[in-house]
Coordinates of C-alpha atoms and ligand atoms in Angstrom, one line a residue:
X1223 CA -10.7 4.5 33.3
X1224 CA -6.8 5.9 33.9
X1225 CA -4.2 3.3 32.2
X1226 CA -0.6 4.0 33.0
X1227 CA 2.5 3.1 30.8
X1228 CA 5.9 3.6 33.2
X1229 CA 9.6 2.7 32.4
X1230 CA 9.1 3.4 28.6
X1231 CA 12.9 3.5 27.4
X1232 CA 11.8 5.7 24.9
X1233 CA 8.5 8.0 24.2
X1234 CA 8.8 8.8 20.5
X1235 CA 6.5 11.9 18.4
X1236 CA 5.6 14.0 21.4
X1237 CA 4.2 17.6 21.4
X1238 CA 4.3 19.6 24.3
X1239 CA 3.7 23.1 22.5
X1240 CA -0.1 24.7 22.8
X1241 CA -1.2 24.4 19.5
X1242 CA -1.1 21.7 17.0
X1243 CA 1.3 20.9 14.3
X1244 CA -0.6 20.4 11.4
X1245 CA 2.2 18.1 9.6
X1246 CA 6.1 17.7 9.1
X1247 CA 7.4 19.2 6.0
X1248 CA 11.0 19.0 4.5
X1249 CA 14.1 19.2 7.0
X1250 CA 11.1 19.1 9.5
X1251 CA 10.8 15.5 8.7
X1252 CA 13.6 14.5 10.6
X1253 CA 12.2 15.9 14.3
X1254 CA 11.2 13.2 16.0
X1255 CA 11.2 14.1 20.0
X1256 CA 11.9 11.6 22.1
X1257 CA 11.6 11.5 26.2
X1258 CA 13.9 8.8 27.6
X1259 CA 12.6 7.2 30.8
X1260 CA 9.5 8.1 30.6
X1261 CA 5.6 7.2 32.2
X1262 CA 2.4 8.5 29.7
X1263 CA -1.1 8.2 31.4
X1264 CA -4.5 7.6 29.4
X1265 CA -8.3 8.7 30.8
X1266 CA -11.1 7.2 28.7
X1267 CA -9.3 6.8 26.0
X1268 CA -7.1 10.4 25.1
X1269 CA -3.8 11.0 26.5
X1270 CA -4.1 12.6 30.0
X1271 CA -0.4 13.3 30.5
X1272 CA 3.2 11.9 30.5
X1273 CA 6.0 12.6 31.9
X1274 CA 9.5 11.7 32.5
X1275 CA 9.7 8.8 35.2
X1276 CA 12.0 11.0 37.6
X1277 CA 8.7 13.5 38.0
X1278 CA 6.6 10.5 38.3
X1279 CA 3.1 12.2 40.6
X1280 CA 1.6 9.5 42.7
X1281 CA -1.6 8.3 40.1
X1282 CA -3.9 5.6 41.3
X1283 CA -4.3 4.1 37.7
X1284 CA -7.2 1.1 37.3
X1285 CA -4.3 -0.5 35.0
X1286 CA -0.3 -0.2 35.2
X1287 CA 1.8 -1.4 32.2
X1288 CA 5.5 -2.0 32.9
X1289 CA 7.3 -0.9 29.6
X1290 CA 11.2 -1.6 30.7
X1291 CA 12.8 -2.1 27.6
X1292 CA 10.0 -0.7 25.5
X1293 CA 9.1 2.1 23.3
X1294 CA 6.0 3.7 22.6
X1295 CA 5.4 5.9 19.7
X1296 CA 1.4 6.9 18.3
X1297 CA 0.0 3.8 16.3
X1298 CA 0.3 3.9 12.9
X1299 CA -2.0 5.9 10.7
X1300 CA -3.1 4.0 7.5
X1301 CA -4.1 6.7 4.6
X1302 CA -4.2 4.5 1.6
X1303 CA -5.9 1.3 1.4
X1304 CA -8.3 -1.0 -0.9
X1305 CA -8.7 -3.4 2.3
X1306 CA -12.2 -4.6 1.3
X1307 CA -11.8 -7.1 -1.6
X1308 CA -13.3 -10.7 -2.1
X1309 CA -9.8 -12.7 -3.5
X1310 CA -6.4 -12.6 -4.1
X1311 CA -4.8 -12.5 -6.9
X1312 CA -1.9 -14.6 -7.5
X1313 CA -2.4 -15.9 -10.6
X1314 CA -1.8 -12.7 -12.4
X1315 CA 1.6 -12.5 -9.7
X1316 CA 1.9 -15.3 -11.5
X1317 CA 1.5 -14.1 -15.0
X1318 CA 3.3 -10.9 -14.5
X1319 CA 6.7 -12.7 -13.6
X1320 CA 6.6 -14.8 -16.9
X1321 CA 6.4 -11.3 -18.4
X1322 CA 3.2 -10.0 -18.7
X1323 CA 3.2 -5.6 -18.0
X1324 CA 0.4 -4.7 -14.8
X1325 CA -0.9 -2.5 -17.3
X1326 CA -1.4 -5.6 -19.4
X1327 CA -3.7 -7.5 -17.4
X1328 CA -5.6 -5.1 -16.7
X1329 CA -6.0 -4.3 -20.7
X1330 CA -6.7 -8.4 -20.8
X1331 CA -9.8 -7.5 -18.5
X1332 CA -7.9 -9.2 -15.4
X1333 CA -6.5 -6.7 -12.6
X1334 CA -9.3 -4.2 -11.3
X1335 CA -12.0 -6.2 -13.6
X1336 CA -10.8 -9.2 -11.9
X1337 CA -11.4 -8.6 -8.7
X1338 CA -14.9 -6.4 -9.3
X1339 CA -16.2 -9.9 -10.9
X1340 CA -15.8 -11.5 -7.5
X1341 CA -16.5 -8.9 -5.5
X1342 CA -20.0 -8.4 -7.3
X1343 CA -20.4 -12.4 -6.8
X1344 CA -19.8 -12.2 -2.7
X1345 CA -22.2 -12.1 0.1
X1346 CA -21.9 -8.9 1.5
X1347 CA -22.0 -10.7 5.0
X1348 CA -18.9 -13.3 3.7
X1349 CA -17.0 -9.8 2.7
X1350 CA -17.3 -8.1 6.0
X1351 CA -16.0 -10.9 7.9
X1352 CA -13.0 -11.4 5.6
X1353 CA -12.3 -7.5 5.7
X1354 CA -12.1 -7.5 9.3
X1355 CA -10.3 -10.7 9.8
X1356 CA -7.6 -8.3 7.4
X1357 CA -8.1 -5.4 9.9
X1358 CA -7.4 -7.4 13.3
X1359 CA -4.2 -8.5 11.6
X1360 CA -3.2 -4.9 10.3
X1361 CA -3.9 -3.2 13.7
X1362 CA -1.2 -6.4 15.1
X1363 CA 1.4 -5.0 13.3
X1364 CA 0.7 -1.1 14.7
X1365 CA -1.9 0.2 12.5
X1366 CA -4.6 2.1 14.4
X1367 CA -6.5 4.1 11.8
X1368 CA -7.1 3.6 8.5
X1369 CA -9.0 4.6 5.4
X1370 CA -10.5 2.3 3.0
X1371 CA -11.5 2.6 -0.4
X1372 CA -14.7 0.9 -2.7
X1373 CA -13.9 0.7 -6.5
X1374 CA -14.1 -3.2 -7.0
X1375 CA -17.6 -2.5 -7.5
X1376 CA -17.7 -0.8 -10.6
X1377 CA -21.5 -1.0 -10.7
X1378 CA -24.1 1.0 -7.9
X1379 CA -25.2 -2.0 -6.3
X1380 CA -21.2 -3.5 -6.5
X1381 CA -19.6 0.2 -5.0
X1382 CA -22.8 0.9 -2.4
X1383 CA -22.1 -2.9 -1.3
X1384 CA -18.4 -2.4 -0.3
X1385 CA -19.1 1.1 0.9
X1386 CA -21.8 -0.4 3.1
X1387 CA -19.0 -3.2 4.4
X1388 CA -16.9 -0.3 5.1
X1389 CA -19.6 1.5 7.5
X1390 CA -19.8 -1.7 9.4
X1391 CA -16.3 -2.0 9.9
X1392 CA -16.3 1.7 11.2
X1393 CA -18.7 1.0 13.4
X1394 CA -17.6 -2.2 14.4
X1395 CA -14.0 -2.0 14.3
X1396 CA -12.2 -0.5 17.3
X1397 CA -10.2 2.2 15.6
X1398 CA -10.9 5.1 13.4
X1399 CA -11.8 3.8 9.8
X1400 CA -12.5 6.5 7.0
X1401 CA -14.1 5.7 3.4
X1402 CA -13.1 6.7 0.1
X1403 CA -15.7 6.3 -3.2
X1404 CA -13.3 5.0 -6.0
X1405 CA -16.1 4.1 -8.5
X1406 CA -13.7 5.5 -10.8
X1407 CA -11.3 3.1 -10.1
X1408 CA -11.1 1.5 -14.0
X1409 CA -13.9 1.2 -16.5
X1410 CA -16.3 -1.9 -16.5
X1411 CA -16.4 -4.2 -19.4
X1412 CA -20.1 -2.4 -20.3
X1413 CA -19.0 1.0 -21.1
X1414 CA -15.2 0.3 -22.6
X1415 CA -16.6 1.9 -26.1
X1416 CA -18.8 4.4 -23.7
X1417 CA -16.9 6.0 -21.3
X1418 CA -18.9 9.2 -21.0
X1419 CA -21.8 6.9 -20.4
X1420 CA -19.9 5.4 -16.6
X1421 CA -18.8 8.8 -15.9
X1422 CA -22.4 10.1 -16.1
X1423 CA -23.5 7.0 -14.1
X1424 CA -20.9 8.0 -11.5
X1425 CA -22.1 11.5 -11.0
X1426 CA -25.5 11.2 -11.2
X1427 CA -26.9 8.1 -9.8
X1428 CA -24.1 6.8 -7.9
X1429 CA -22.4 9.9 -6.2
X1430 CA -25.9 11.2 -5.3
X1431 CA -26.7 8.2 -3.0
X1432 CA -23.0 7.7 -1.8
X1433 CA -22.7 11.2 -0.6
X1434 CA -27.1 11.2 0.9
X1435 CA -26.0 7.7 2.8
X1436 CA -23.0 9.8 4.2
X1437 CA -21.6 6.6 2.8
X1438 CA -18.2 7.8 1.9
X1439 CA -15.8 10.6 3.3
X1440 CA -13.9 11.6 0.4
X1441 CA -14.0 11.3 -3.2
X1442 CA -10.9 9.1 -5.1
X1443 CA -10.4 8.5 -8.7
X1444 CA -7.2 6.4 -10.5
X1445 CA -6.2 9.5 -12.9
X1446 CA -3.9 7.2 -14.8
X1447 CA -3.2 7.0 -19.1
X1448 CA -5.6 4.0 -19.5
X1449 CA -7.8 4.9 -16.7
X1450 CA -9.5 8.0 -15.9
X1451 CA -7.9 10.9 -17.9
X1452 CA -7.2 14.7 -16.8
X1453 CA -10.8 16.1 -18.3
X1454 CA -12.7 13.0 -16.8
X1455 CA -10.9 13.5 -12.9
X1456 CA -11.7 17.5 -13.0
X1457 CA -15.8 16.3 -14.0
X1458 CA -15.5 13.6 -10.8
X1459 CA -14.0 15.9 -8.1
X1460 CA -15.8 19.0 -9.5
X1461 CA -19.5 16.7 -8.9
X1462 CA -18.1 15.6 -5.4
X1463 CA -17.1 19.0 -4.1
X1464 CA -20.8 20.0 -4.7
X1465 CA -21.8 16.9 -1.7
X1466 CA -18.5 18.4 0.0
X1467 CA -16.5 15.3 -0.3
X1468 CA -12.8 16.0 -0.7
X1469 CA -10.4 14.5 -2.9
X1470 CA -7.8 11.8 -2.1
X1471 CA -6.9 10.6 -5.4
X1472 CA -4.7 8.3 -7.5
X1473 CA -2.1 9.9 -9.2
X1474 CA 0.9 9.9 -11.3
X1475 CA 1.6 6.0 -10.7
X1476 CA 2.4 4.7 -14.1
X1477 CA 2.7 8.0 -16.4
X1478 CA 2.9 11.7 -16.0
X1479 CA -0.2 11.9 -16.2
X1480 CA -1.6 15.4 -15.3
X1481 CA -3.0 13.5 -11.8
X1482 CA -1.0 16.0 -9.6
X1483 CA -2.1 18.9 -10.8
X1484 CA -5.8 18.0 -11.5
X1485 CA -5.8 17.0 -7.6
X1486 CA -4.1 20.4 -6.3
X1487 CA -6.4 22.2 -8.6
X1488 CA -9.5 20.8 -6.2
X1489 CA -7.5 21.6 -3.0
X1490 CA -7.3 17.7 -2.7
X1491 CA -6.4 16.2 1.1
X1492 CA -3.8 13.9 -0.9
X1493 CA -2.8 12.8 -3.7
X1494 CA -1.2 9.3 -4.0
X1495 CA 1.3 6.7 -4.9
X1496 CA 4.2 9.5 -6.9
X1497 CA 6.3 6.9 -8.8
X1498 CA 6.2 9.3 -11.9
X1499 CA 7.5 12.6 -10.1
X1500 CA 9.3 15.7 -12.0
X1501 CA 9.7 19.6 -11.5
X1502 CA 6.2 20.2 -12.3
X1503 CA 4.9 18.0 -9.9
X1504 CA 7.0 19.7 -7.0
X1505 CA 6.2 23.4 -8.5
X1506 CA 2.3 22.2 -8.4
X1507 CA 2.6 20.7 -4.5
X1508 CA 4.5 23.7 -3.0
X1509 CA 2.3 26.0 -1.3
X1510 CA -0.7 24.0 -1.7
X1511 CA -2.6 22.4 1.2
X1512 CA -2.1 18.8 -0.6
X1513 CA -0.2 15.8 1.3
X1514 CA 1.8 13.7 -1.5
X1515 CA 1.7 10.1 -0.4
X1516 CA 3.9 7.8 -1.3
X1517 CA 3.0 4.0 -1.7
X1518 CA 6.4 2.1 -2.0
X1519 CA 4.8 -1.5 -1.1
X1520 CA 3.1 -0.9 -4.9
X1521 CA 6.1 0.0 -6.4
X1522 CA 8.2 -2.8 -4.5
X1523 CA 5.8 -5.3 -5.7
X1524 CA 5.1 -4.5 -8.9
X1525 CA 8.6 -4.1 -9.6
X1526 CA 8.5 -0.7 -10.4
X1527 CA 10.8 2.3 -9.8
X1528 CA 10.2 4.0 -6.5
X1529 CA 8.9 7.5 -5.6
X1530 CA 11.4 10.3 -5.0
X1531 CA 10.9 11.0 -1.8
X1532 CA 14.7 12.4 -1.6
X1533 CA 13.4 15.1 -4.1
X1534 CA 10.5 15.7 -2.5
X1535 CA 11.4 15.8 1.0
X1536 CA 14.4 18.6 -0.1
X1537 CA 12.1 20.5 -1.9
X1538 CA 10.8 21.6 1.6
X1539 CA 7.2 19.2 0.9
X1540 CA 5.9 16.6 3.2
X1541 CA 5.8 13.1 2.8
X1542 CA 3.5 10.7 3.6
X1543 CA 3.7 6.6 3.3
X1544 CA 1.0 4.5 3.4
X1545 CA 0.6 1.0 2.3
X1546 CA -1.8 0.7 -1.0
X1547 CA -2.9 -2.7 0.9
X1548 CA -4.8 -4.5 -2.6
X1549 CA -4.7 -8.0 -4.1
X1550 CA -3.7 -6.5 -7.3
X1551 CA -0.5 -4.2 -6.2
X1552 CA 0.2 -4.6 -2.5
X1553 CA -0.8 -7.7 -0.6
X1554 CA 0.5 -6.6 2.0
X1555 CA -0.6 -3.4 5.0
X1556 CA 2.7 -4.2 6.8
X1557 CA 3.5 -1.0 8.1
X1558 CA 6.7 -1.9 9.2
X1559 CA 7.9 -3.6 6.0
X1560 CA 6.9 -0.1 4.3
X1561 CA 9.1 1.5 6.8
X1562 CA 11.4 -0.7 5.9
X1563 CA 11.5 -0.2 2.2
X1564 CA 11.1 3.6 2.5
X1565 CA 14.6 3.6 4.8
X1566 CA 16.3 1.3 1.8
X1567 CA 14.9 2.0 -1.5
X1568 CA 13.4 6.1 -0.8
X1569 CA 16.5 6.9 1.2
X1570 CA 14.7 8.6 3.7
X1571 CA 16.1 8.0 7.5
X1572 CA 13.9 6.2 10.0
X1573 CA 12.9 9.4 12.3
X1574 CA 11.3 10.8 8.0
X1575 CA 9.8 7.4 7.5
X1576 CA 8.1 7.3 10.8
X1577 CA 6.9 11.1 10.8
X1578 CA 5.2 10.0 7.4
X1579 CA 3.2 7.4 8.7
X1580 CA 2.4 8.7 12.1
X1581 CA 1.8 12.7 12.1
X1582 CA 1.6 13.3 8.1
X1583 CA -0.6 9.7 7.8
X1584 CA -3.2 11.9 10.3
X1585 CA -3.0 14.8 8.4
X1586 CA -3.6 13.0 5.2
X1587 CA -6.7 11.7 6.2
X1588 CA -7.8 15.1 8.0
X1589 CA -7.1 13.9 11.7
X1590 CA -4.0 15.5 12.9
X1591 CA -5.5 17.0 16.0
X1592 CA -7.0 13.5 17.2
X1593 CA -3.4 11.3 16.2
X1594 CA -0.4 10.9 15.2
X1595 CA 1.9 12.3 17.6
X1596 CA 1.6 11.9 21.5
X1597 CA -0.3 14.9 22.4
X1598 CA -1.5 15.8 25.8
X1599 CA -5.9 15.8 24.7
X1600 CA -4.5 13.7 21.5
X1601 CA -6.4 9.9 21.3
X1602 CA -4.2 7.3 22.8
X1603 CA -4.0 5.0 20.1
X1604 CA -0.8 4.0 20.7
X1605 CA 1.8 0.8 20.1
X1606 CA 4.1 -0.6 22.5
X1607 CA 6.9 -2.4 21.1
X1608 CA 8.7 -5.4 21.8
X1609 CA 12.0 -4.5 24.4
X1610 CA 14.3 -3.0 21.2
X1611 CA 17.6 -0.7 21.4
X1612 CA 16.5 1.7 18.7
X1613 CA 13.9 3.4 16.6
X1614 CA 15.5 2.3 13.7
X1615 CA 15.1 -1.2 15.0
X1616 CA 11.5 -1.3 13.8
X1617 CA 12.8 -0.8 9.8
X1618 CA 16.3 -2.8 10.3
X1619 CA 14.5 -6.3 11.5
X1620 CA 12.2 -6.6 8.5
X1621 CA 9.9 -9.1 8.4
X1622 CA 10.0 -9.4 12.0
X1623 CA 6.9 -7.7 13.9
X1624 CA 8.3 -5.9 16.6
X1625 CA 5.1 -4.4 18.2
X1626 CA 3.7 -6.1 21.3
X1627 CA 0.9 -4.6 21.2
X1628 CA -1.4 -1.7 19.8
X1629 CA -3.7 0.0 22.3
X1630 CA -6.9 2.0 21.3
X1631 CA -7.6 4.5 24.5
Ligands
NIG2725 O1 -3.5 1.8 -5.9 N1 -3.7 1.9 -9.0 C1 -4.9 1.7 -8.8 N2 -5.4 1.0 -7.8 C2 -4.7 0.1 -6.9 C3 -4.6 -1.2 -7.4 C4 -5.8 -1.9 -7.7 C5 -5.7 -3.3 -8.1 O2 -4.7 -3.6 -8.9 O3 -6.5 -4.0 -7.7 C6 -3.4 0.8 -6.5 O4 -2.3 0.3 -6.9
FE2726 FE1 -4.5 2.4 -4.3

């Protein structure tokens, strides 16, 4: 099956060297190349070739797409999300803008708690069609892969049943879907006074039959004051490296918490969300293999400060964005609307914002040689935009969506 785009105004993230970048780093962040005029041809799904449309080479295509007016860039790449949940919850939006602290809820036993008690009450059948009603109307606004975390379990039967939703919505779904096993996501009711007792649960009967299922791809814990402490995240990731799942984790959100460090120690894939960001953090993240991704829809909503992805960005690191989508801190997997408050509230320009969720969102999740740039070999999981004069379009007309559509092959 050949599909052929021609008349794109613009082709945005190519790569025509031989070998693959692996991810865009500092003053790096602000490549973007760009063919004007140009034609791109898919077989079976992987990008065939492209061109500019004066060299257009006569192609018998099976399907022609006239992109006059159009971009296309590589579809975005989703590295953070906690997709799968049973409710929303807007009473504790609610509760927090009459003046109640995130971190107070959750004390209260609402927040993560919250939403484990009605997760654990769902049909699993009733969760997997909700969770992919959410992922048809993420992939409409340009998302086309995505990881998803469990950790609204909180109990085996609770994690293994969201995990299990998960492998049915990677199978199912029509773009790339990777898990993440976030049992320790916050502590359940049960072991408040016994927190030993749900890390030892964790690692030996939960993790065992996670990682035997070949439930989960990486390992995630929330290493946050309050949550899951320095000592406890080292035990986690040191028991998943042994069933060779890597560590994505949470870290560094609401304190200076350690989570940085503890996740660069384990050669972790990423570590996530940043608000609380200082000189050790950058000392810890230069030189080391680890993707900092920032989650600015979290911070935005909670009404927190935002990530300093200036400092970051200038201290030569890479930056990745990715939406946090979660009833608790993000309702939202807008990718645009994170581009959008990336470009006003991070500082960084469009050409950063849209490196960090295309090229560095692959390499966060371990897939840069499959996506996130438009790579001859590369799949073409790509998004077509409505006719629009600029890349910087996309950010600048928030709220609107300004993709057309996003193709998978
Ligand atoms: O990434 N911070 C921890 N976990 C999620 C929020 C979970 C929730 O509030 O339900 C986050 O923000
Ligand atoms: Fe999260």
């Amino acid at each position: 099956m050949h599909k052929l785009i021609i008349n794109i105004s613009s082709l945005c993230n190519i790569e025509t060297t031989d070998e693959c970048i692996d991810r865009r780093s500092g003053a790096e962040m602000s490549v973007l190349p760009v063919l004007d005029n140009a034609w791109l041809l898919s077989e079976n799904g992987i990008i065939h070739s492209f061109g500019k449309m004066a060299d257009l080479p006569e192609i018998h295509a099976d399907e022609t797409i006239d992109a006059t007016g159009k971009m296309v860039l590589p579809a975005w790449v989703d590295s953070h999300t906690h997709l799968v949940f049973a409710a929303p919850r807007d009473g504790e939006f609610t509760d927090r803008i009459k003046g109640l602290s995130y971190e107070e809820i959750a004390r209260r036993g609402g927040g993560i708690l919250n939403s484990a008690r009605r997760l654990n009450a769902m049909d699993e059948n009733e969760l997997y069609e909700q969770s992919l009603a959410r992922l048809h109307a993420v992939m409409a606004t340009g998302t086309g892969a995505i990881e998803i975390k469990s950790g609204y379990g909180l109990c085996l039967e609770g994690e293994l049943k969201m995990l299990r939703v998960i492998r049915r919505l990677k199978e199912n779904a029509p773009i790339p879907v990777m898990a993440s096993f976030l049992a320790a996501h916050a502590y359940p009711q049960e072991y408040k006074q016994n927190k030993e007792g749900y890390i030892n649960l964790i690692i030996n009967e939960m993790l065992p039959i996670v990682a035997g299922e070949g439930l989960a791809d990486f390992m995630d814990a929330f290493c946050e004051e309050g949550f899951f402490g320095v000592p406890e995240t080292d035990r986690l990731l040191e028991a998943a490296a042994k069933y060779g799942l890597r560590p994505k984790i949470h870290a560094n959100q609401l304190h200076y918490s350690g989570g940085v460090q503890v996740g660069v120690k384990h050669n972790a894939l990423s570590v996530d969300h940043l608000e609380c960001v200082g000189e050790a953090e950058i000392e810890s993240l230069k030189g080391s293999v680890t993707m900092p991704v920032l989650l600015p829809g979290a911070a935005f909503f909670l009404g927190m400060h935002y990530q300093p992805a200036r400092k970051i960005i200038d201290a030569g690191l890479p930056v990745c964005l990715a939406t946090d989508y979660n009833p608790g801190s993000c309702p939202s997997g807008n990718i645009p609307l994170m581009l959008t408050i990336a470009c006003t509230q991070l500082r960084m320009t469009p050409e950063e914002a849209v490196n960090a969720v295309t090229i560095n969102g692959a390499a966060a999740l371990g897939l840069q040689h499959d996506l996130g740039t438009i790579k001859v070999g590369k799949k073409a999981n790509l998004i077509l935009t409505k006719p629009i004069p600029s890349l910087a379009y996309i950010p600048y007309d928030y709220g609107n969506n300004n993709i057309e559509w996003m193709v998978v092959g």
